Amino acid sequence: MIRHLHYVALHTHKFIKLVSLHWIWLMSIPVATSLVLLANSATGGLIPVSDWTWLDIVGEGGFALFSVFWMMIVLATRKKGHTTNWLAFGFLGMYVACLQDVMDEMFLIPTHMHWDGWVESFPIGLTALAIGLLFWYREQRQLDHYLGKRAPAFQNQPQLNDDSLLPSWAGLVNAIDQAPNRQSTLVLLRATPETTNQPPLSVSDASKLRFLLAEMLLWNVPESIKVFHLTGESYALFCSTPIAQEQINDVVLLLRAMRFHGEKRVLASHLHVKACTVLIEGVLSERALRDKVQCVQKTLSDECDGIRSRHSVTDVQVA
């Protein structure tokens, strides 16, 4: 429980820090709210509380709050720029329009005044949001083209490893469940940096290394093979069809050929890599799959960790 609260507090602090970079748009929210309240109180009369339609107030007020929340999410996930400005202005326009809807339930504006109707519709805000979404769509198309194999991992995948940005255990279980046949291949990999005459990698270096390993795996396996990051130095390759042993050997050799230069390290770190292939036949429960994977991971860990010499490809085994 304490760990969960610490996790929530840490990410909340990070969210606030990112949003605070767009302080101009943050200031626009109270300014817009003040202007709407001032305009309604100056031109209209207050309706008795007994005549308020609370259902409309709650619904329209909730829409206004959600518009601000969506705006915060956009600001926290984007850098400053014209696309961000269009999106933020669009959400701000939605907030102002919904806020005016709430004010109409509290203030009676004379019929000869039409400014409240324009504020409620706020076509400028809706137009700005549409333009921002068009720019955002163009960005996503370009990112999808640039990232290639990275894009599917981010789409509809809520749980990604913080270091490698690869799907984790939940993604692997989901991929196995959705496999079209029940004769799939799971390759478990363990890549451990050697520490011969060198101190262990720092936390930042270990995170950077895991990201580089993920990139190497993603760009050097066929499209039919999915890559997952299970825990620490443990990775997994999954394919709904058999994987040729030569392909596994190529991946192992590729990772062993990597040289990683960490901060304040004179020599580059080599990688000790072991792989084990698990053939999945029939239906496996998540617990049975977890037990089998943990057993293989323990074997690979015992063989990898603490070993300084680099083994040949013949160490790849099939279980």
PDB file of C-alpha atoms in Angstrom:
ATOM      1  CA  MET A   1       0.000   0.000   0.000  1.00  0.00           C
ATOM      2  CA  ILE A   2       2.784   2.420   0.946  1.00  0.00           C
ATOM      3  CA  ARG A   3       4.663   1.548  -2.230  1.00  0.00           C
ATOM      4  CA  HIS A   4       1.555   2.247  -4.303  1.00  0.00           C
ATOM      5  CA  LEU A   5       1.034   5.605  -2.605  1.00  0.00           C
ATOM      6  CA  HIS A   6       4.671   6.490  -3.200  1.00  0.00           C
ATOM      7  CA  TYR A   7       4.283   5.569  -6.871  1.00  0.00           C
ATOM      8  CA  VAL A   8       1.159   7.741  -7.194  1.00  0.00           C
ATOM      9  CA  ALA A   9       2.815  10.669  -5.390  1.00  0.00           C
ATOM     10  CA  LEU A  10       5.926  10.425  -7.574  1.00  0.00           C
ATOM     11  CA  HIS A  11       3.994  10.443 -10.832  1.00  0.00           C
ATOM     12  CA  THR A  12       1.657  13.182  -9.608  1.00  0.00           C
ATOM     13  CA  HIS A  13       4.674  15.361  -8.840  1.00  0.00           C
ATOM     14  CA  LYS A  14       6.096  14.610 -12.275  1.00  0.00           C
ATOM     15  CA  PHE A  15       2.754  15.439 -13.910  1.00  0.00           C
ATOM     16  CA  ILE A  16       2.535  18.785 -12.105  1.00  0.00           C
ATOM     17  CA  LYS A  17       6.125  19.605 -13.021  1.00  0.00           C
ATOM     18  CA  LEU A  18       5.492  18.953 -16.709  1.00  0.00           C
ATOM     19  CA  VAL A  19       2.258  20.931 -16.753  1.00  0.00           C
ATOM     20  CA  SER A  20       3.880  23.891 -14.984  1.00  0.00           C
ATOM     21  CA  LEU A  21       6.153  24.410 -18.000  1.00  0.00           C
ATOM     22  CA  HIS A  22       3.079  25.747 -19.834  1.00  0.00           C
ATOM     23  CA  TRP A  23       2.353  28.389 -17.201  1.00  0.00           C
ATOM     24  CA  ILE A  24       0.785  30.790 -19.701  1.00  0.00           C
ATOM     25  CA  TRP A  25      -2.011  28.326 -20.495  1.00  0.00           C
ATOM     26  CA  LEU A  26      -2.408  27.552 -16.798  1.00  0.00           C
ATOM     27  CA  MET A  27      -2.927  31.234 -16.080  1.00  0.00           C
ATOM     28  CA  SER A  28      -5.493  31.458 -18.883  1.00  0.00           C
ATOM     29  CA  ILE A  29      -7.907  29.183 -16.985  1.00  0.00           C
ATOM     30  CA  PRO A  30      -8.507  31.453 -13.949  1.00  0.00           C
ATOM     31  CA  VAL A  31      -8.449  34.529 -16.204  1.00  0.00           C
ATOM     32  CA  ALA A  32     -11.139  33.073 -18.491  1.00  0.00           C
ATOM     33  CA  THR A  33     -13.186  31.970 -15.473  1.00  0.00           C
ATOM     34  CA  SER A  34     -13.017  35.450 -13.961  1.00  0.00           C
ATOM     35  CA  LEU A  35     -14.038  37.116 -17.225  1.00  0.00           C
ATOM     36  CA  VAL A  36     -17.065  34.833 -17.653  1.00  0.00           C
ATOM     37  CA  LEU A  37     -18.188  35.384 -14.061  1.00  0.00           C
ATOM     38  CA  LEU A  38     -17.682  39.138 -14.361  1.00  0.00           C
ATOM     39  CA  ALA A  39     -19.593  39.355 -17.649  1.00  0.00           C
ATOM     40  CA  ASN A  40     -22.571  37.410 -16.311  1.00  0.00           C
ATOM     41  CA  SER A  41     -22.764  39.263 -12.998  1.00  0.00           C
ATOM     42  CA  ALA A  42     -22.455  42.642 -14.748  1.00  0.00           C
ATOM     43  CA  THR A  43     -25.108  42.098 -17.428  1.00  0.00           C
ATOM     44  CA  GLY A  44     -27.525  39.631 -15.855  1.00  0.00           C
ATOM     45  CA  GLY A  45     -29.479  39.099 -12.688  1.00  0.00           C
ATOM     46  CA  LEU A  46     -28.962  36.218 -10.281  1.00  0.00           C
ATOM     47  CA  ILE A  47     -31.648  33.535 -10.498  1.00  0.00           C
ATOM     48  CA  PRO A  48     -32.969  32.285  -7.133  1.00  0.00           C
ATOM     49  CA  VAL A  49     -31.250  29.125  -6.006  1.00  0.00           C
ATOM     50  CA  SER A  50     -34.574  27.329  -5.771  1.00  0.00           C
ATOM     51  CA  ASP A  51     -35.017  27.757  -9.547  1.00  0.00           C
ATOM     52  CA  TRP A  52     -31.622  26.345 -10.494  1.00  0.00           C
ATOM     53  CA  THR A  53     -31.635  23.175 -12.608  1.00  0.00           C
ATOM     54  CA  TRP A  54     -29.065  21.146 -10.720  1.00  0.00           C
ATOM     55  CA  LEU A  55     -28.937  18.319 -13.239  1.00  0.00           C
ATOM     56  CA  ASP A  56     -27.827  20.731 -15.968  1.00  0.00           C
ATOM     57  CA  ILE A  57     -25.359  22.422 -13.615  1.00  0.00           C
ATOM     58  CA  VAL A  58     -23.735  19.131 -12.630  1.00  0.00           C
ATOM     59  CA  GLY A  59     -23.609  17.807 -16.191  1.00  0.00           C
ATOM     60  CA  GLU A  60     -22.335  20.994 -17.832  1.00  0.00           C
ATOM     61  CA  GLY A  61     -19.995  21.723 -14.939  1.00  0.00           C
ATOM     62  CA  GLY A  62     -18.564  18.213 -15.171  1.00  0.00           C
ATOM     63  CA  PHE A  63     -17.972  18.711 -18.891  1.00  0.00           C
ATOM     64  CA  ALA A  64     -16.127  21.949 -18.107  1.00  0.00           C
ATOM     65  CA  LEU A  65     -13.905  20.215 -15.530  1.00  0.00           C
ATOM     66  CA  PHE A  66     -13.157  17.388 -17.930  1.00  0.00           C
ATOM     67  CA  SER A  67     -12.165  19.926 -20.588  1.00  0.00           C
ATOM     68  CA  VAL A  68      -9.605  21.357 -18.164  1.00  0.00           C
ATOM     69  CA  PHE A  69      -8.405  17.839 -17.330  1.00  0.00           C
ATOM     70  CA  TRP A  70      -7.954  16.987 -21.016  1.00  0.00           C
ATOM     71  CA  MET A  71      -6.089  20.234 -21.470  1.00  0.00           C
ATOM     72  CA  MET A  72      -3.753  19.308 -18.585  1.00  0.00           C
ATOM     73  CA  ILE A  73      -3.025  15.919 -20.147  1.00  0.00           C
ATOM     74  CA  VAL A  74      -2.171  17.567 -23.474  1.00  0.00           C
ATOM     75  CA  LEU A  75       0.139  20.075 -21.790  1.00  0.00           C
ATOM     76  CA  ALA A  76       1.853  17.387 -19.698  1.00  0.00           C
ATOM     77  CA  THR A  77       2.640  15.226 -22.714  1.00  0.00           C
ATOM     78  CA  ARG A  78       3.754  17.840 -25.225  1.00  0.00           C
ATOM     79  CA  LYS A  79       6.447  20.446 -25.673  1.00  0.00           C
ATOM     80  CA  LYS A  80       5.708  24.070 -26.466  1.00  0.00           C
ATOM     81  CA  GLY A  81       4.764  24.706 -30.077  1.00  0.00           C
ATOM     82  CA  HIS A  82       2.007  25.697 -32.460  1.00  0.00           C
ATOM     83  CA  THR A  83       0.235  22.320 -32.360  1.00  0.00           C
ATOM     84  CA  THR A  84       0.188  22.396 -28.557  1.00  0.00           C
ATOM     85  CA  ASN A  85      -1.132  25.959 -28.632  1.00  0.00           C
ATOM     86  CA  TRP A  86      -3.969  25.066 -31.004  1.00  0.00           C
ATOM     87  CA  LEU A  87      -4.987  22.080 -28.869  1.00  0.00           C
ATOM     88  CA  ALA A  88      -4.764  24.016 -25.603  1.00  0.00           C
ATOM     89  CA  PHE A  89      -6.768  26.932 -27.008  1.00  0.00           C
ATOM     90  CA  GLY A  90      -9.394  24.514 -28.311  1.00  0.00           C
ATOM     91  CA  PHE A  91      -9.832  22.836 -24.927  1.00  0.00           C
ATOM     92  CA  LEU A  92      -9.877  26.243 -23.261  1.00  0.00           C
ATOM     93  CA  GLY A  93     -12.692  27.251 -25.636  1.00  0.00           C
ATOM     94  CA  MET A  94     -14.646  24.107 -24.697  1.00  0.00           C
ATOM     95  CA  TYR A  95     -14.177  24.961 -21.027  1.00  0.00           C
ATOM     96  CA  VAL A  96     -15.429  28.536 -21.522  1.00  0.00           C
ATOM     97  CA  ALA A  97     -18.453  27.350 -23.505  1.00  0.00           C
ATOM     98  CA  CYS A  98     -19.421  24.786 -20.850  1.00  0.00           C
ATOM     99  CA  LEU A  99     -18.832  27.304 -18.075  1.00  0.00           C
ATOM    100  CA  GLN A 100     -21.195  29.743 -19.786  1.00  0.00           C
ATOM    101  CA  ASP A 101     -23.784  26.972 -19.971  1.00  0.00           C
ATOM    102  CA  VAL A 102     -23.498  26.671 -16.197  1.00  0.00           C
ATOM    103  CA  MET A 103     -23.778  30.445 -15.782  1.00  0.00           C
ATOM    104  CA  ASP A 104     -27.012  30.441 -17.792  1.00  0.00           C
ATOM    105  CA  GLU A 105     -28.541  28.305 -15.060  1.00  0.00           C
ATOM    106  CA  MET A 106     -27.541  30.886 -12.420  1.00  0.00           C
ATOM    107  CA  PHE A 107     -27.891  34.257 -14.196  1.00  0.00           C
ATOM    108  CA  LEU A 108     -30.703  35.629 -16.329  1.00  0.00           C
ATOM    109  CA  ILE A 109     -29.272  37.520 -19.318  1.00  0.00           C
ATOM    110  CA  PRO A 110     -31.613  40.050 -21.055  1.00  0.00           C
ATOM    111  CA  THR A 111     -33.046  38.705 -24.295  1.00  0.00           C
ATOM    112  CA  HIS A 112     -31.694  41.576 -26.374  1.00  0.00           C
ATOM    113  CA  MET A 113     -28.136  40.494 -25.526  1.00  0.00           C
ATOM    114  CA  HIS A 114     -26.731  37.667 -27.614  1.00  0.00           C
ATOM    115  CA  TRP A 115     -23.133  37.486 -26.412  1.00  0.00           C
ATOM    116  CA  ASP A 116     -23.892  34.552 -24.097  1.00  0.00           C
ATOM    117  CA  GLY A 117     -25.080  32.456 -27.047  1.00  0.00           C
ATOM    118  CA  TRP A 118     -21.866  33.136 -28.907  1.00  0.00           C
ATOM    119  CA  VAL A 119     -19.819  32.203 -25.852  1.00  0.00           C
ATOM    120  CA  GLU A 120     -21.786  28.976 -25.414  1.00  0.00           C
ATOM    121  CA  SER A 121     -21.164  27.890 -28.982  1.00  0.00           C
ATOM    122  CA  PHE A 122     -17.681  29.451 -29.077  1.00  0.00           C
ATOM    123  CA  PRO A 123     -16.972  28.557 -32.720  1.00  0.00           C
ATOM    124  CA  ILE A 124     -13.424  29.909 -32.444  1.00  0.00           C
ATOM    125  CA  GLY A 125     -12.577  27.369 -29.747  1.00  0.00           C
ATOM    126  CA  LEU A 126     -14.067  24.450 -31.675  1.00  0.00           C
ATOM    127  CA  THR A 127     -12.256  25.564 -34.830  1.00  0.00           C
ATOM    128  CA  ALA A 128      -8.971  25.816 -32.906  1.00  0.00           C
ATOM    129  CA  LEU A 129      -9.444  22.307 -31.516  1.00  0.00           C
ATOM    130  CA  ALA A 130     -10.170  20.945 -34.997  1.00  0.00           C
ATOM    131  CA  ILE A 131      -7.017  22.602 -36.381  1.00  0.00           C
ATOM    132  CA  GLY A 132      -4.972  21.278 -33.471  1.00  0.00           C
ATOM    133  CA  LEU A 133      -6.262  17.754 -34.027  1.00  0.00           C
ATOM    134  CA  LEU A 134      -5.357  17.986 -37.719  1.00  0.00           C
ATOM    135  CA  PHE A 135      -1.803  19.006 -36.816  1.00  0.00           C
ATOM    136  CA  TRP A 136      -1.725  16.236 -34.202  1.00  0.00           C
ATOM    137  CA  TYR A 137      -2.894  13.721 -36.822  1.00  0.00           C
ATOM    138  CA  ARG A 138      -0.053  14.787 -39.111  1.00  0.00           C
ATOM    139  CA  GLU A 139       2.425  14.366 -36.247  1.00  0.00           C
ATOM    140  CA  GLN A 140       1.127  10.883 -35.464  1.00  0.00           C
ATOM    141  CA  ARG A 141       1.452   9.839 -39.098  1.00  0.00           C
ATOM    142  CA  GLN A 142       5.041  11.025 -39.179  1.00  0.00           C
ATOM    143  CA  LEU A 143       5.833   9.373 -35.840  1.00  0.00           C
ATOM    144  CA  ASP A 144       4.244   6.136 -36.979  1.00  0.00           C
ATOM    145  CA  HIS A 145       6.402   6.179 -40.097  1.00  0.00           C
ATOM    146  CA  TYR A 146       9.561   7.036 -38.144  1.00  0.00           C
ATOM    147  CA  LEU A 147       9.087   4.665 -35.219  1.00  0.00           C
ATOM    148  CA  GLY A 148       8.129   1.708 -37.357  1.00  0.00           C
ATOM    149  CA  LYS A 149       8.083  -1.251 -35.012  1.00  0.00           C
ATOM    150  CA  ARG A 150       7.823   0.979 -31.965  1.00  0.00           C
ATOM    151  CA  ALA A 151       4.372   2.306 -32.861  1.00  0.00           C
ATOM    152  CA  PRO A 152       2.361  -0.929 -32.323  1.00  0.00           C
ATOM    153  CA  ALA A 153       3.881  -1.326 -28.851  1.00  0.00           C
ATOM    154  CA  PHE A 154       2.510   2.061 -27.766  1.00  0.00           C
ATOM    155  CA  GLN A 155      -0.952   1.628 -29.265  1.00  0.00           C
ATOM    156  CA  ASN A 156      -3.574   0.146 -26.925  1.00  0.00           C
ATOM    157  CA  GLN A 157      -0.823  -0.992 -24.560  1.00  0.00           C
ATOM    158  CA  PRO A 158      -1.202   0.609 -21.126  1.00  0.00           C
ATOM    159  CA  GLN A 159       1.592  -1.347 -19.395  1.00  0.00           C
ATOM    160  CA  LEU A 160       5.056  -0.702 -20.822  1.00  0.00           C
ATOM    161  CA  ASN A 161       8.381  -1.202 -19.098  1.00  0.00           C
ATOM    162  CA  ASP A 162       9.692   2.139 -17.850  1.00  0.00           C
ATOM    163  CA  ASP A 163      13.243   1.505 -19.138  1.00  0.00           C
ATOM    164  CA  SER A 164      12.805  -0.249 -22.478  1.00  0.00           C
ATOM    165  CA  LEU A 165       9.266   0.965 -23.324  1.00  0.00           C
ATOM    166  CA  LEU A 166       8.405  -2.592 -24.346  1.00  0.00           C
ATOM    167  CA  PRO A 167       5.274  -4.513 -23.347  1.00  0.00           C
ATOM    168  CA  SER A 168       5.758  -6.392 -20.097  1.00  0.00           C
ATOM    169  CA  TRP A 169       4.332  -9.611 -18.676  1.00  0.00           C
ATOM    170  CA  ALA A 170       0.694  -8.631 -19.188  1.00  0.00           C
ATOM    171  CA  GLY A 171       1.394  -7.963 -22.861  1.00  0.00           C
ATOM    172  CA  LEU A 172       3.038 -11.373 -23.264  1.00  0.00           C
ATOM    173  CA  VAL A 173       0.093 -13.182 -21.663  1.00  0.00           C
ATOM    174  CA  ASN A 174      -2.305 -11.299 -23.925  1.00  0.00           C
ATOM    175  CA  ALA A 175      -0.254 -12.154 -27.037  1.00  0.00           C
ATOM    176  CA  ILE A 176      -0.217 -15.850 -26.141  1.00  0.00           C
ATOM    177  CA  ASP A 177      -3.963 -15.865 -25.502  1.00  0.00           C
ATOM    178  CA  GLN A 178      -4.619 -14.242 -28.872  1.00  0.00           C
ATOM    179  CA  ALA A 179      -2.317 -16.563 -30.824  1.00  0.00           C
ATOM    180  CA  PRO A 180      -4.241 -18.071 -33.770  1.00  0.00           C
ATOM    181  CA  ASN A 181      -2.920 -21.575 -33.068  1.00  0.00           C
ATOM    182  CA  ARG A 182      -1.712 -23.440 -30.031  1.00  0.00           C
ATOM    183  CA  GLN A 183       1.795 -24.291 -31.248  1.00  0.00           C
ATOM    184  CA  SER A 184       3.670 -21.096 -30.499  1.00  0.00           C
ATOM    185  CA  THR A 185       7.313 -20.354 -29.799  1.00  0.00           C
ATOM    186  CA  LEU A 186       8.583 -18.367 -26.832  1.00  0.00           C
ATOM    187  CA  VAL A 187      12.264 -17.448 -26.661  1.00  0.00           C
ATOM    188  CA  LEU A 188      13.482 -16.215 -23.289  1.00  0.00           C
ATOM    189  CA  LEU A 189      16.627 -14.095 -23.314  1.00  0.00           C
ATOM    190  CA  ARG A 190      18.852 -12.820 -20.548  1.00  0.00           C
ATOM    191  CA  ALA A 191      21.456 -10.162 -21.341  1.00  0.00           C
ATOM    192  CA  THR A 192      23.755  -9.304 -18.439  1.00  0.00           C
ATOM    193  CA  PRO A 193      26.614  -6.766 -18.648  1.00  0.00           C
ATOM    194  CA  GLU A 194      29.946  -8.216 -17.634  1.00  0.00           C
ATOM    195  CA  THR A 195      31.727  -6.531 -14.757  1.00  0.00           C
ATOM    196  CA  THR A 196      35.286  -7.750 -15.254  1.00  0.00           C
ATOM    197  CA  ASN A 197      37.545  -5.299 -13.385  1.00  0.00           C
ATOM    198  CA  GLN A 198      34.770  -2.699 -13.516  1.00  0.00           C
ATOM    199  CA  PRO A 199      32.098  -1.568 -11.066  1.00  0.00           C
ATOM    200  CA  PRO A 200      28.456  -2.430 -11.752  1.00  0.00           C
ATOM    201  CA  LEU A 201      26.484  -0.120 -14.011  1.00  0.00           C
ATOM    202  CA  SER A 202      24.755   2.830 -12.406  1.00  0.00           C
ATOM    203  CA  VAL A 203      20.967   3.035 -12.384  1.00  0.00           C
ATOM    204  CA  SER A 204      20.928   5.523 -15.285  1.00  0.00           C
ATOM    205  CA  ASP A 205      23.382   3.418 -17.307  1.00  0.00           C
ATOM    206  CA  ALA A 206      21.363   0.258 -16.700  1.00  0.00           C
ATOM    207  CA  SER A 207      18.217   2.042 -17.875  1.00  0.00           C
ATOM    208  CA  LYS A 208      19.994   3.309 -20.995  1.00  0.00           C
ATOM    209  CA  LEU A 209      21.366  -0.155 -21.746  1.00  0.00           C
ATOM    210  CA  ARG A 210      17.932  -1.753 -21.490  1.00  0.00           C
ATOM    211  CA  PHE A 211      16.528   0.795 -23.920  1.00  0.00           C
ATOM    212  CA  LEU A 212      19.355   0.103 -26.391  1.00  0.00           C
ATOM    213  CA  LEU A 213      18.776  -3.642 -26.084  1.00  0.00           C
ATOM    214  CA  ALA A 214      15.103  -3.111 -26.838  1.00  0.00           C
ATOM    215  CA  GLU A 215      15.985  -1.139 -29.960  1.00  0.00           C
ATOM    216  CA  MET A 216      18.390  -3.838 -31.140  1.00  0.00           C
ATOM    217  CA  LEU A 217      15.773  -6.542 -30.661  1.00  0.00           C
ATOM    218  CA  LEU A 218      12.944  -4.599 -32.298  1.00  0.00           C
ATOM    219  CA  TRP A 219      14.897  -3.713 -35.426  1.00  0.00           C
ATOM    220  CA  ASN A 220      16.543  -7.105 -35.913  1.00  0.00           C
ATOM    221  CA  VAL A 221      13.693  -9.581 -35.638  1.00  0.00           C
ATOM    222  CA  PRO A 222      11.065 -10.331 -38.296  1.00  0.00           C
ATOM    223  CA  GLU A 223       7.702  -8.589 -38.233  1.00  0.00           C
ATOM    224  CA  SER A 224       6.007 -11.785 -37.050  1.00  0.00           C
ATOM    225  CA  ILE A 225       8.045 -11.867 -33.820  1.00  0.00           C
ATOM    226  CA  LYS A 226       6.931  -9.711 -30.889  1.00  0.00           C
ATOM    227  CA  VAL A 227       9.399  -8.428 -28.298  1.00  0.00           C
ATOM    228  CA  PHE A 228       8.694  -8.135 -24.557  1.00  0.00           C
ATOM    229  CA  HIS A 229      10.670  -6.968 -21.523  1.00  0.00           C
ATOM    230  CA  LEU A 230       9.807  -9.128 -18.543  1.00  0.00           C
ATOM    231  CA  THR A 231      12.063  -8.122 -15.652  1.00  0.00           C
ATOM    232  CA  GLY A 232      15.471  -6.465 -15.398  1.00  0.00           C
ATOM    233  CA  GLU A 233      17.766  -8.222 -17.872  1.00  0.00           C
ATOM    234  CA  SER A 234      15.087 -10.684 -19.020  1.00  0.00           C
ATOM    235  CA  TYR A 235      13.482 -10.322 -22.448  1.00  0.00           C
ATOM    236  CA  ALA A 236      11.148 -12.498 -24.469  1.00  0.00           C
ATOM    237  CA  LEU A 237      10.466 -13.105 -28.140  1.00  0.00           C
ATOM    238  CA  PHE A 238       7.111 -14.584 -29.074  1.00  0.00           C
ATOM    239  CA  CYS A 239       5.813 -15.900 -32.368  1.00  0.00           C
ATOM    240  CA  SER A 240       2.658 -17.851 -33.104  1.00  0.00           C
ATOM    241  CA  THR A 241       4.688 -20.019 -35.516  1.00  0.00           C
ATOM    242  CA  PRO A 242       8.004 -21.845 -35.033  1.00  0.00           C
ATOM    243  CA  ILE A 243      11.133 -19.673 -34.952  1.00  0.00           C
ATOM    244  CA  ALA A 244      14.150 -20.991 -36.842  1.00  0.00           C
ATOM    245  CA  GLN A 245      17.161 -21.754 -34.677  1.00  0.00           C
ATOM    246  CA  GLU A 246      19.316 -19.680 -37.017  1.00  0.00           C
ATOM    247  CA  GLN A 247      17.209 -16.600 -36.232  1.00  0.00           C
ATOM    248  CA  ILE A 248      17.692 -17.145 -32.498  1.00  0.00           C
ATOM    249  CA  ASN A 249      21.420 -17.603 -32.992  1.00  0.00           C
ATOM    250  CA  ASP A 250      21.599 -14.373 -34.973  1.00  0.00           C
ATOM    251  CA  VAL A 251      19.889 -12.467 -32.165  1.00  0.00           C
ATOM    252  CA  VAL A 252      22.235 -13.929 -29.546  1.00  0.00           C
ATOM    253  CA  LEU A 253      25.329 -13.127 -31.607  1.00  0.00           C
ATOM    254  CA  LEU A 254      24.041  -9.623 -32.298  1.00  0.00           C
ATOM    255  CA  LEU A 255      23.569  -8.841 -28.611  1.00  0.00           C
ATOM    256  CA  ARG A 256      26.942 -10.355 -27.694  1.00  0.00           C
ATOM    257  CA  ALA A 257      28.585  -8.093 -30.244  1.00  0.00           C
ATOM    258  CA  MET A 258      27.274  -4.984 -28.465  1.00  0.00           C
ATOM    259  CA  ARG A 259      29.679  -2.761 -26.557  1.00  0.00           C
ATOM    260  CA  PHE A 260      28.223  -0.359 -24.029  1.00  0.00           C
ATOM    261  CA  HIS A 261      30.092   2.684 -22.694  1.00  0.00           C
ATOM    262  CA  GLY A 262      28.649   3.845 -19.418  1.00  0.00           C
ATOM    263  CA  GLU A 263      29.412   7.047 -17.566  1.00  0.00           C
ATOM    264  CA  LYS A 264      32.835   7.217 -15.915  1.00  0.00           C
ATOM    265  CA  ARG A 265      33.836   3.838 -17.335  1.00  0.00           C
ATOM    266  CA  VAL A 266      37.124   3.509 -19.145  1.00  0.00           C
ATOM    267  CA  LEU A 267      36.334   0.227 -20.860  1.00  0.00           C
ATOM    268  CA  ALA A 268      33.172  -0.782 -22.662  1.00  0.00           C
ATOM    269  CA  SER A 269      30.971  -3.451 -21.120  1.00  0.00           C
ATOM    270  CA  HIS A 270      30.404  -6.696 -22.989  1.00  0.00           C
ATOM    271  CA  LEU A 271      27.130  -8.556 -22.719  1.00  0.00           C
ATOM    272  CA  HIS A 272      26.745 -12.137 -21.639  1.00  0.00           C
ATOM    273  CA  VAL A 273      23.647 -13.448 -23.407  1.00  0.00           C
ATOM    274  CA  LYS A 274      21.810 -16.721 -22.943  1.00  0.00           C
ATOM    275  CA  ALA A 275      18.650 -17.893 -24.682  1.00  0.00           C
ATOM    276  CA  CYS A 276      16.191 -20.691 -24.111  1.00  0.00           C
ATOM    277  CA  THR A 277      13.340 -21.678 -26.415  1.00  0.00           C
ATOM    278  CA  VAL A 278      10.034 -22.829 -24.930  1.00  0.00           C
ATOM    279  CA  LEU A 279       7.503 -24.524 -27.199  1.00  0.00           C
ATOM    280  CA  ILE A 280       3.931 -23.750 -26.146  1.00  0.00           C
ATOM    281  CA  GLU A 281       1.436 -26.430 -27.124  1.00  0.00           C
ATOM    282  CA  GLY A 282      -2.180 -26.376 -26.087  1.00  0.00           C
ATOM    283  CA  VAL A 283      -3.793 -24.017 -23.621  1.00  0.00           C
ATOM    284  CA  LEU A 284      -1.720 -22.793 -20.676  1.00  0.00           C
ATOM    285  CA  SER A 285      -3.121 -20.935 -17.693  1.00  0.00           C
ATOM    286  CA  GLU A 286      -1.345 -17.749 -16.678  1.00  0.00           C
ATOM    287  CA  ARG A 287      -0.033 -19.403 -13.521  1.00  0.00           C
ATOM    288  CA  ALA A 288       1.348 -22.409 -15.412  1.00  0.00           C
ATOM    289  CA  LEU A 289       2.980 -20.084 -17.932  1.00  0.00           C
ATOM    290  CA  ARG A 290       4.449 -17.957 -15.144  1.00  0.00           C
ATOM    291  CA  ASP A 291       5.879 -21.009 -13.382  1.00  0.00           C
ATOM    292  CA  LYS A 292       7.485 -22.264 -16.579  1.00  0.00           C
ATOM    293  CA  VAL A 293       8.951 -18.855 -17.429  1.00  0.00           C
ATOM    294  CA  GLN A 294      10.270 -18.319 -13.901  1.00  0.00           C
ATOM    295  CA  CYS A 295      11.941 -21.734 -13.965  1.00  0.00           C
ATOM    296  CA  VAL A 296      13.692 -20.929 -17.241  1.00  0.00           C
ATOM    297  CA  GLN A 297      14.612 -17.439 -16.026  1.00  0.00           C
ATOM    298  CA  LYS A 298      16.235 -18.884 -12.909  1.00  0.00           C
ATOM    299  CA  THR A 299      18.301 -21.265 -15.031  1.00  0.00           C
ATOM    300  CA  LEU A 300      19.409 -18.463 -17.334  1.00  0.00           C
ATOM    301  CA  SER A 301      20.192 -16.237 -14.354  1.00  0.00           C
ATOM    302  CA  ASP A 302      22.369 -18.909 -12.756  1.00  0.00           C
ATOM    303  CA  GLU A 303      24.266 -19.357 -16.016  1.00  0.00           C
ATOM    304  CA  CYS A 304      24.623 -15.662 -16.895  1.00  0.00           C
ATOM    305  CA  ASP A 305      25.205 -13.733 -13.694  1.00  0.00           C
ATOM    306  CA  GLY A 306      28.762 -13.691 -12.458  1.00  0.00           C
ATOM    307  CA  ILE A 307      30.221 -15.398 -15.545  1.00  0.00           C
ATOM    308  CA  ARG A 308      32.951 -13.378 -17.173  1.00  0.00           C
ATOM    309  CA  SER A 309      33.708 -15.360 -20.322  1.00  0.00           C
ATOM    310  CA  ARG A 310      31.596 -15.163 -23.452  1.00  0.00           C
ATOM    311  CA  HIS A 311      30.075 -18.476 -24.477  1.00  0.00           C
ATOM    312  CA  SER A 312      29.452 -19.670 -27.993  1.00  0.00           C
ATOM    313  CA  VAL A 313      26.163 -19.861 -29.784  1.00  0.00           C
ATOM    314  CA  THR A 314      25.936 -23.558 -29.018  1.00  0.00           C
ATOM    315  CA  ASP A 315      24.787 -22.589 -25.531  1.00  0.00           C
ATOM    316  CA  VAL A 316      21.358 -21.816 -26.960  1.00  0.00           C
ATOM    317  CA  GLN A 317      19.116 -24.609 -25.778  1.00  0.00           C
ATOM    318  CA  VAL A 318      15.591 -25.766 -26.419  1.00  0.00           C
ATOM    319  CA  ALA A 319      13.364 -26.781 -23.544  1.00  0.00           C
TER     320      ALA A 319
END
